[in-house]
Amino acid sequence: TRFLPVSWARRCVQETVSIASIFGTKFMVCGYNHRELKILNYENGQCVTTLRGHTLEVWSVAVIPNTKLVASGSEDTTVRLWNYRSGQCINTLEGHTGIILSLQPIHDTKPLLSGSNDN
């Protein structure tokens, strides 16, 4: 078991709304309360990439297995799919009318489940 260095973990946790590790790498994705995601190196806390595009707070993040994709759900009612290596948003999914509170990939496939407060 590894623990995050206290020196930067406190800063990350204070601003982070959602977090997920990118399996098989030394990186994690953090959704922040200021409309962006960051890909962080969990060994040293350095930000590798900042992903910007949501217009309101990011509430949920998920890593899609066996891809280079992370998903983010926001108060702006969209789910965005990102290539975490390039930092580019490759798709914006619309359809909810409330905050996207949870995201869950379906194992080894690209479909993604999303949960919102829109009933």
PDB file of N, CA and C in Angstrom, residues 76-111:
ATOM      1  N   ASP A  76     -22.440  21.352 -15.204  1.00  0.00           N
ATOM      2  CA  ASP A  76     -22.951  21.912 -16.466  1.00  0.00           C
ATOM      3  C   ASP A  76     -23.820  20.901 -17.228  1.00  0.00           C
ATOM      4  N   THR A  77     -24.085  19.753 -16.637  1.00  0.00           N
ATOM      5  CA  THR A  77     -24.955  18.664 -17.112  1.00  0.00           C
ATOM      6  C   THR A  77     -24.379  17.883 -18.287  1.00  0.00           C
ATOM      7  N   THR A  78     -23.092  17.997 -18.528  1.00  0.00           N
ATOM      8  CA  THR A  78     -22.462  17.237 -19.605  1.00  0.00           C
ATOM      9  C   THR A  78     -21.476  16.221 -19.050  1.00  0.00           C
ATOM     10  N   VAL A  79     -21.260  15.185 -19.861  1.00  0.00           N
ATOM     11  CA  VAL A  79     -20.173  14.236 -19.628  1.00  0.00           C
ATOM     12  C   VAL A  79     -19.190  14.467 -20.764  1.00  0.00           C
ATOM     13  N   ARG A  80     -17.928  14.622 -20.417  1.00  0.00           N
ATOM     14  CA  ARG A  80     -16.895  14.803 -21.433  1.00  0.00           C
ATOM     15  C   ARG A  80     -15.954  13.615 -21.412  1.00  0.00           C
ATOM     16  N   LEU A  81     -15.565  13.187 -22.600  1.00  0.00           N
ATOM     17  CA  LEU A  81     -14.567  12.134 -22.743  1.00  0.00           C
ATOM     18  C   LEU A  81     -13.272  12.785 -23.203  1.00  0.00           C
ATOM     19  N   TRP A  82     -12.190  12.441 -22.512  1.00  0.00           N
ATOM     20  CA  TRP A  82     -10.887  13.048 -22.754  1.00  0.00           C
ATOM     21  C   TRP A  82      -9.846  11.979 -23.064  1.00  0.00           C
ATOM     22  N   ASN A  83      -8.937  12.300 -23.956  1.00  0.00           N
ATOM     23  CA  ASN A  83      -7.728  11.504 -24.122  1.00  0.00           C
ATOM     24  C   ASN A  83      -6.759  12.051 -23.077  1.00  0.00           C
ATOM     25  N   TYR A  84      -6.456  11.268 -22.046  1.00  0.00           N
ATOM     26  CA  TYR A  84      -5.631  11.804 -20.959  1.00  0.00           C
ATOM     27  C   TYR A  84      -4.181  12.007 -21.367  1.00  0.00           C
ATOM     28  N   ARG A  85      -3.740  11.390 -22.431  1.00  0.00           N
ATOM     29  CA  ARG A  85      -2.359  11.602 -22.884  1.00  0.00           C
ATOM     30  C   ARG A  85      -2.218  12.901 -23.670  1.00  0.00           C
ATOM     31  N   SER A  86      -3.169  13.175 -24.551  1.00  0.00           N
ATOM     32  CA  SER A  86      -3.079  14.398 -25.365  1.00  0.00           C
ATOM     33  C   SER A  86      -3.721  15.598 -24.676  1.00  0.00           C
ATOM     34  N   GLY A  87      -4.642  15.333 -23.730  1.00  0.00           N
ATOM     35  CA  GLY A  87      -5.341  16.416 -23.050  1.00  0.00           C
ATOM     36  C   GLY A  87      -6.529  16.949 -23.820  1.00  0.00           C
ATOM     37  N   GLN A  88      -6.891  16.312 -24.918  1.00  0.00           N
ATOM     38  CA  GLN A  88      -7.977  16.802 -25.747  1.00  0.00           C
ATOM     39  C   GLN A  88      -9.314  16.173 -25.377  1.00  0.00           C
ATOM     40  N   CYS A  89     -10.345  17.004 -25.404  1.00  0.00           N
ATOM     41  CA  CYS A  89     -11.707  16.507 -25.250  1.00  0.00           C
ATOM     42  C   CYS A  89     -12.113  15.922 -26.589  1.00  0.00           C
ATOM     43  N   ILE A  90     -12.507  14.642 -26.596  1.00  0.00           N
ATOM     44  CA  ILE A  90     -12.850  14.006 -27.866  1.00  0.00           C
ATOM     45  C   ILE A  90     -14.357  13.883 -28.081  1.00  0.00           C
ATOM     46  N   ASN A  91     -15.137  14.106 -27.010  1.00  0.00           N
ATOM     47  CA  ASN A  91     -16.583  14.041 -27.155  1.00  0.00           C
ATOM     48  C   ASN A  91     -17.250  14.694 -25.953  1.00  0.00           C
ATOM     49  N   THR A  92     -18.357  15.360 -26.199  1.00  0.00           N
ATOM     50  CA  THR A  92     -19.184  15.920 -25.139  1.00  0.00           C
ATOM     51  C   THR A  92     -20.563  15.281 -25.261  1.00  0.00           C
ATOM     52  N   LEU A  93     -20.983  14.622 -24.193  1.00  0.00           N
ATOM     53  CA  LEU A  93     -22.259  13.911 -24.169  1.00  0.00           C
ATOM     54  C   LEU A  93     -23.290  14.737 -23.418  1.00  0.00           C
ATOM     55  N   GLU A  94     -24.432  14.933 -24.039  1.00  0.00           N
ATOM     56  CA  GLU A  94     -25.502  15.719 -23.437  1.00  0.00           C
ATOM     57  C   GLU A  94     -26.743  14.853 -23.281  1.00  0.00           C
ATOM     58  N   GLY A  95     -27.652  15.275 -22.447  1.00  0.00           N
ATOM     59  CA  GLY A  95     -28.890  14.532 -22.264  1.00  0.00           C
ATOM     60  C   GLY A  95     -29.426  14.650 -20.848  1.00  0.00           C
ATOM     61  N   HIS A  96     -28.537  14.811 -19.880  1.00  0.00           N
ATOM     62  CA  HIS A  96     -29.003  15.026 -18.502  1.00  0.00           C
ATOM     63  C   HIS A  96     -29.454  16.475 -18.334  1.00  0.00           C
ATOM     64  N   THR A  97     -30.304  16.689 -17.342  1.00  0.00           N
ATOM     65  CA  THR A  97     -30.732  18.049 -17.015  1.00  0.00           C
ATOM     66  C   THR A  97     -30.278  18.463 -15.621  1.00  0.00           C
ATOM     67  N   GLY A  98     -29.513  17.590 -14.966  1.00  0.00           N
ATOM     68  CA  GLY A  98     -29.001  17.883 -13.628  1.00  0.00           C
ATOM     69  C   GLY A  98     -27.516  17.574 -13.535  1.00  0.00           C
ATOM     70  N   ILE A  99     -26.968  17.845 -12.378  1.00  0.00           N
ATOM     71  CA  ILE A  99     -25.543  17.623 -12.111  1.00  0.00           C
ATOM     72  C   ILE A  99     -25.210  16.147 -12.312  1.00  0.00           C
ATOM     73  N   ILE A 100     -24.108  15.863 -12.993  1.00  0.00           N
ATOM     74  CA  ILE A 100     -23.636  14.485 -13.159  1.00  0.00           C
ATOM     75  C   ILE A 100     -22.852  14.140 -11.899  1.00  0.00           C
ATOM     76  N   LEU A 101     -23.440  13.309 -11.051  1.00  0.00           N
ATOM     77  CA  LEU A 101     -22.855  12.999  -9.748  1.00  0.00           C
ATOM     78  C   LEU A 101     -21.989  11.747  -9.751  1.00  0.00           C
ATOM     79  N   SER A 102     -22.206  10.847 -10.711  1.00  0.00           N
ATOM     80  CA  SER A 102     -21.403   9.625 -10.724  1.00  0.00           C
ATOM     81  C   SER A 102     -21.236   9.107 -12.141  1.00  0.00           C
ATOM     82  N   LEU A 103     -20.092   8.478 -12.359  1.00  0.00           N
ATOM     83  CA  LEU A 103     -19.777   7.849 -13.637  1.00  0.00           C
ATOM     84  C   LEU A 103     -19.186   6.479 -13.352  1.00  0.00           C
ATOM     85  N   GLN A 104     -19.556   5.504 -14.158  1.00  0.00           N
ATOM     86  CA  GLN A 104     -19.011   4.161 -13.989  1.00  0.00           C
ATOM     87  C   GLN A 104     -18.870   3.504 -15.350  1.00  0.00           C
ATOM     88  N   PRO A 105     -17.631   3.194 -15.746  1.00  0.00           N
ATOM     89  CA  PRO A 105     -17.472   2.460 -17.002  1.00  0.00           C
ATOM     90  C   PRO A 105     -17.953   1.025 -16.839  1.00  0.00           C
ATOM     91  N   ILE A 106     -18.408   0.452 -17.941  1.00  0.00           N
ATOM     92  CA  ILE A 106     -18.763  -0.958 -17.958  1.00  0.00           C
ATOM     93  C   ILE A 106     -17.492  -1.709 -18.315  1.00  0.00           C
ATOM     94  N   HIS A 107     -17.130  -2.697 -17.543  1.00  0.00           N
ATOM     95  CA  HIS A 107     -15.853  -3.381 -17.649  1.00  0.00           C
ATOM     96  C   HIS A 107     -15.495  -3.766 -19.086  1.00  0.00           C
ATOM     97  N   ASP A 108     -14.286  -3.358 -19.500  1.00  0.00           N
ATOM     98  CA  ASP A 108     -13.692  -3.724 -20.789  1.00  0.00           C
ATOM     99  C   ASP A 108     -14.508  -3.331 -22.014  1.00  0.00           C
ATOM    100  N   THR A 109     -15.381  -2.368 -21.858  1.00  0.00           N
ATOM    101  CA  THR A 109     -16.100  -1.845 -23.019  1.00  0.00           C
ATOM    102  C   THR A 109     -16.142  -0.325 -22.912  1.00  0.00           C
ATOM    103  N   LYS A 110     -16.512   0.322 -23.974  1.00  0.00           N
ATOM    104  CA  LYS A 110     -16.534   1.776 -23.950  1.00  0.00           C
ATOM    105  C   LYS A 110     -17.805   2.392 -23.382  1.00  0.00           C
ATOM    106  N   PRO A 111     -18.945   1.682 -23.289  1.00  0.00           N
ATOM    107  CA  PRO A 111     -20.128   2.326 -22.700  1.00  0.00           C
ATOM    108  C   PRO A 111     -19.855   2.800 -21.269  1.00  0.00           C
TER     109      PRO A 111
END
